[in-house]
mmCIF file of C-alpha atoms in Angstrom:
data_model
loop_
_atom_site.group_PDB
_atom_site.id
_atom_site.type_symbol
_atom_site.label_atom_id
_atom_site.label_comp_id
_atom_site.label_asym_id
_atom_site.label_seq_id
_atom_site.Cartn_x
_atom_site.Cartn_y
_atom_site.Cartn_z
ATOM 1 C CA MET A 1 -27.944 0.431 -40.172
ATOM 2 C CA ALA A 2 -25.898 2.734 -42.316
ATOM 3 C CA LYS A 3 -23.541 5.177 -40.656
ATOM 4 C CA VAL A 4 -24.948 8.699 -40.177
ATOM 5 C CA ILE A 5 -22.771 11.526 -38.882
ATOM 6 C CA GLU A 6 -23.992 14.334 -36.628
ATOM 7 C CA GLY A 7 -23.321 17.833 -37.887
ATOM 8 C CA LEU A 8 -23.834 17.067 -41.573
ATOM 9 C CA TYR A 9 -26.910 17.991 -43.591
ATOM 10 C CA TYR A 10 -28.768 15.347 -45.591
ATOM 11 C CA SER A 11 -31.041 15.400 -48.642
ATOM 12 C CA GLU A 12 -33.915 13.068 -49.511
ATOM 13 C CA SER A 13 -31.866 11.885 -52.512
ATOM 14 C CA HIS A 14 -29.157 10.652 -50.081
ATOM 15 C CA GLU A 15 -26.479 13.288 -50.605
ATOM 16 C CA TYR A 16 -24.835 14.974 -47.648
ATOM 17 C CA VAL A 17 -23.130 18.325 -47.282
ATOM 18 C CA ARG A 18 -20.487 19.190 -44.698
ATOM 19 C CA ILE A 19 -20.290 22.937 -44.142
ATOM 20 C CA GLU A 20 -16.947 24.654 -43.566
ATOM 21 C CA GLY A 21 -17.324 28.426 -43.671
ATOM 22 C CA SER A 22 -18.778 29.370 -47.059
ATOM 23 C CA PHE A 23 -17.888 25.969 -48.535
ATOM 24 C CA GLY A 24 -19.936 22.798 -48.714
ATOM 25 C CA TYR A 25 -18.381 19.374 -49.260
ATOM 26 C CA VAL A 26 -20.954 17.236 -51.077
ATOM 27 C CA GLY A 27 -20.980 13.462 -51.293
ATOM 28 C CA ILE A 28 -23.315 10.493 -51.065
ATOM 29 C CA THR A 29 -24.328 8.995 -47.752
ATOM 30 C CA ASP A 30 -23.292 5.639 -46.372
ATOM 31 C CA TYR A 31 -26.900 4.517 -46.906
ATOM 32 C CA ALA A 32 -26.623 5.428 -50.608
ATOM 33 C CA GLN A 33 -23.308 3.656 -51.168
ATOM 34 C CA GLN A 34 -24.651 0.517 -49.459
ATOM 35 C CA ALA A 35 -27.738 0.589 -51.688
ATOM 36 C CA LEU A 36 -25.629 1.074 -54.827
ATOM 37 C CA GLY A 37 -23.070 -1.626 -54.095
ATOM 38 C CA ASN A 38 -19.560 -1.508 -55.562
ATOM 39 C CA VAL A 39 -19.021 1.947 -57.065
ATOM 40 C CA VAL A 40 -17.146 1.711 -60.381
ATOM 41 C CA TYR A 41 -17.368 5.272 -61.746
ATOM 42 C CA VAL A 42 -18.118 8.793 -60.520
ATOM 43 C CA ASP A 43 -19.182 11.402 -63.081
ATOM 44 C CA MET A 44 -18.260 14.822 -61.665
ATOM 45 C CA PRO A 45 -18.719 18.370 -62.940
ATOM 46 C CA ASP A 46 -15.775 20.581 -63.828
ATOM 47 C CA VAL A 47 -14.251 23.175 -61.531
ATOM 48 C CA ASP A 48 -16.030 26.531 -62.033
ATOM 49 C CA ASP A 49 -19.303 24.801 -63.004
ATOM 50 C CA GLU A 50 -22.400 26.157 -61.287
ATOM 51 C CA VAL A 51 -24.609 23.773 -59.313
ATOM 52 C CA GLU A 52 -28.173 24.424 -58.153
ATOM 53 C CA ALA A 53 -29.823 22.926 -55.090
ATOM 54 C CA GLY A 54 -32.158 20.151 -56.217
ATOM 55 C CA GLU A 55 -30.485 19.854 -59.640
ATOM 56 C CA GLU A 56 -28.354 17.032 -61.041
ATOM 57 C CA PHE A 57 -24.582 17.600 -61.063
ATOM 58 C CA GLY A 58 -23.228 14.172 -61.973
ATOM 59 C CA ALA A 59 -23.749 10.480 -61.407
ATOM 60 C CA VAL A 60 -22.408 7.520 -59.489
ATOM 61 C CA GLU A 61 -22.283 4.172 -61.264
ATOM 62 C CA SER A 62 -22.041 0.807 -59.578
ATOM 63 C CA VAL A 63 -22.099 -2.756 -60.812
ATOM 64 C CA LYS A 64 -25.854 -2.755 -60.026
ATOM 65 C CA ALA A 65 -27.094 0.681 -61.090
ATOM 66 C CA ALA A 66 -26.371 4.275 -61.966
ATOM 67 C CA SER A 67 -27.699 7.040 -59.770
ATOM 68 C CA ASP A 68 -27.887 10.753 -60.487
ATOM 69 C CA LEU A 69 -26.198 13.072 -58.025
ATOM 70 C CA ILE A 70 -28.465 15.910 -56.864
ATOM 71 C CA SER A 71 -26.790 18.930 -55.305
ATOM 72 C CA PRO A 72 -28.078 19.833 -51.834
ATOM 73 C CA VAL A 73 -26.711 23.395 -52.176
ATOM 74 C CA SER A 74 -26.236 26.053 -54.871
ATOM 75 C CA GLY A 75 -22.907 27.578 -55.797
ATOM 76 C CA THR A 76 -19.713 27.211 -57.786
ATOM 77 C CA VAL A 77 -17.661 24.008 -57.874
ATOM 78 C CA VAL A 78 -14.217 24.985 -56.574
ATOM 79 C CA GLU A 79 -12.759 21.491 -56.334
ATOM 80 C CA VAL A 80 -13.557 17.916 -57.326
ATOM 81 C CA ASN A 81 -12.235 14.888 -55.483
ATOM 82 C CA SER A 82 -9.839 13.737 -58.209
ATOM 83 C CA ALA A 83 -8.909 10.622 -56.195
ATOM 84 C CA LEU A 84 -12.315 9.216 -57.177
ATOM 85 C CA GLU A 85 -11.365 9.300 -60.876
ATOM 86 C CA ASP A 86 -8.893 6.451 -60.321
ATOM 87 C CA GLU A 87 -10.436 4.905 -57.210
ATOM 88 C CA PRO A 88 -14.239 5.345 -57.223
ATOM 89 C CA GLU A 89 -14.442 2.490 -54.702
ATOM 90 C CA LEU A 90 -13.157 4.911 -52.035
ATOM 91 C CA ILE A 91 -16.821 5.909 -51.656
ATOM 92 C CA ASN A 92 -17.619 2.349 -50.560
ATOM 93 C CA GLN A 93 -14.755 2.382 -48.061
ATOM 94 C CA ASP A 94 -15.859 5.632 -46.377
ATOM 95 C CA ALA A 95 -18.583 7.695 -48.029
ATOM 96 C CA TYR A 96 -18.133 10.602 -45.606
ATOM 97 C CA ALA A 97 -14.357 10.901 -45.926
ATOM 98 C CA ASN A 98 -14.602 10.777 -49.718
ATOM 99 C CA TRP A 99 -16.696 13.776 -50.712
ATOM 100 C CA ILE A 100 -17.324 14.303 -54.435
ATOM 101 C CA ILE A 101 -17.359 18.086 -54.935
ATOM 102 C CA LYS A 102 -16.469 21.170 -52.919
ATOM 103 C CA VAL A 103 -18.877 24.049 -53.575
ATOM 104 C CA GLU A 104 -18.543 27.727 -52.718
ATOM 105 C CA MET A 105 -22.122 28.278 -51.643
ATOM 106 C CA THR A 106 -24.136 31.219 -52.960
ATOM 107 C CA GLU A 107 -27.240 30.518 -50.853
ATOM 108 C CA PRO A 108 -26.068 29.232 -47.433
ATOM 109 C CA MET A 109 -29.635 29.399 -46.068
ATOM 110 C CA GLU A 110 -30.555 26.456 -48.322
ATOM 111 C CA ILE A 111 -29.209 24.087 -45.685
ATOM 112 C CA GLU A 112 -32.375 24.827 -43.694
ATOM 113 C CA ASN A 113 -34.232 22.729 -46.311
ATOM 114 C CA LEU A 114 -32.060 19.688 -45.509
ATOM 115 C CA MET A 115 -32.329 17.080 -42.757
ATOM 116 C CA ASP A 116 -30.145 16.788 -39.690
ATOM 117 C CA ALA A 117 -28.701 13.388 -38.744
ATOM 118 C CA LYS A 118 -31.626 12.353 -36.518
ATOM 119 C CA THR A 119 -34.231 13.274 -39.125
ATOM 120 C CA TYR A 120 -32.245 11.487 -41.846
ATOM 121 C CA VAL A 121 -32.066 8.265 -39.790
ATOM 122 C CA THR A 122 -35.862 8.358 -39.404
ATOM 123 C CA PHE A 123 -36.229 9.065 -43.143
ATOM 124 C CA CYS A 124 -34.057 6.035 -44.035
ATOM 125 C CA GLU A 125 -36.018 3.747 -41.730
ATOM 126 C CA LYS A 126 -39.266 4.391 -43.648
#
């Protein structure tokens, strides 16, 4: 079973968001990185780009497949995890420690549309 962390919010497209104040740290779940296999490239937006909940903001490429990244929250990208530019495999080592983008959220209530850890585990088991 893939690792799932309490206190994060999860989307059906296997992104997570960790909330810290008005900021959301968005990445892919452990389940997603296991399904993808060895990550070789992460396509990230630029700082100051706007992201919309439910909309694509980049992609993760592995030796097996490429997968679009769907933002779980809306807002402005205030930081990208530049370590992933040189070492995309960090996502395979620890998907939760290696978030992809930091977003200043404009609609914090959107997290109510996401799953908690328990619900996400059930979702993944289907």
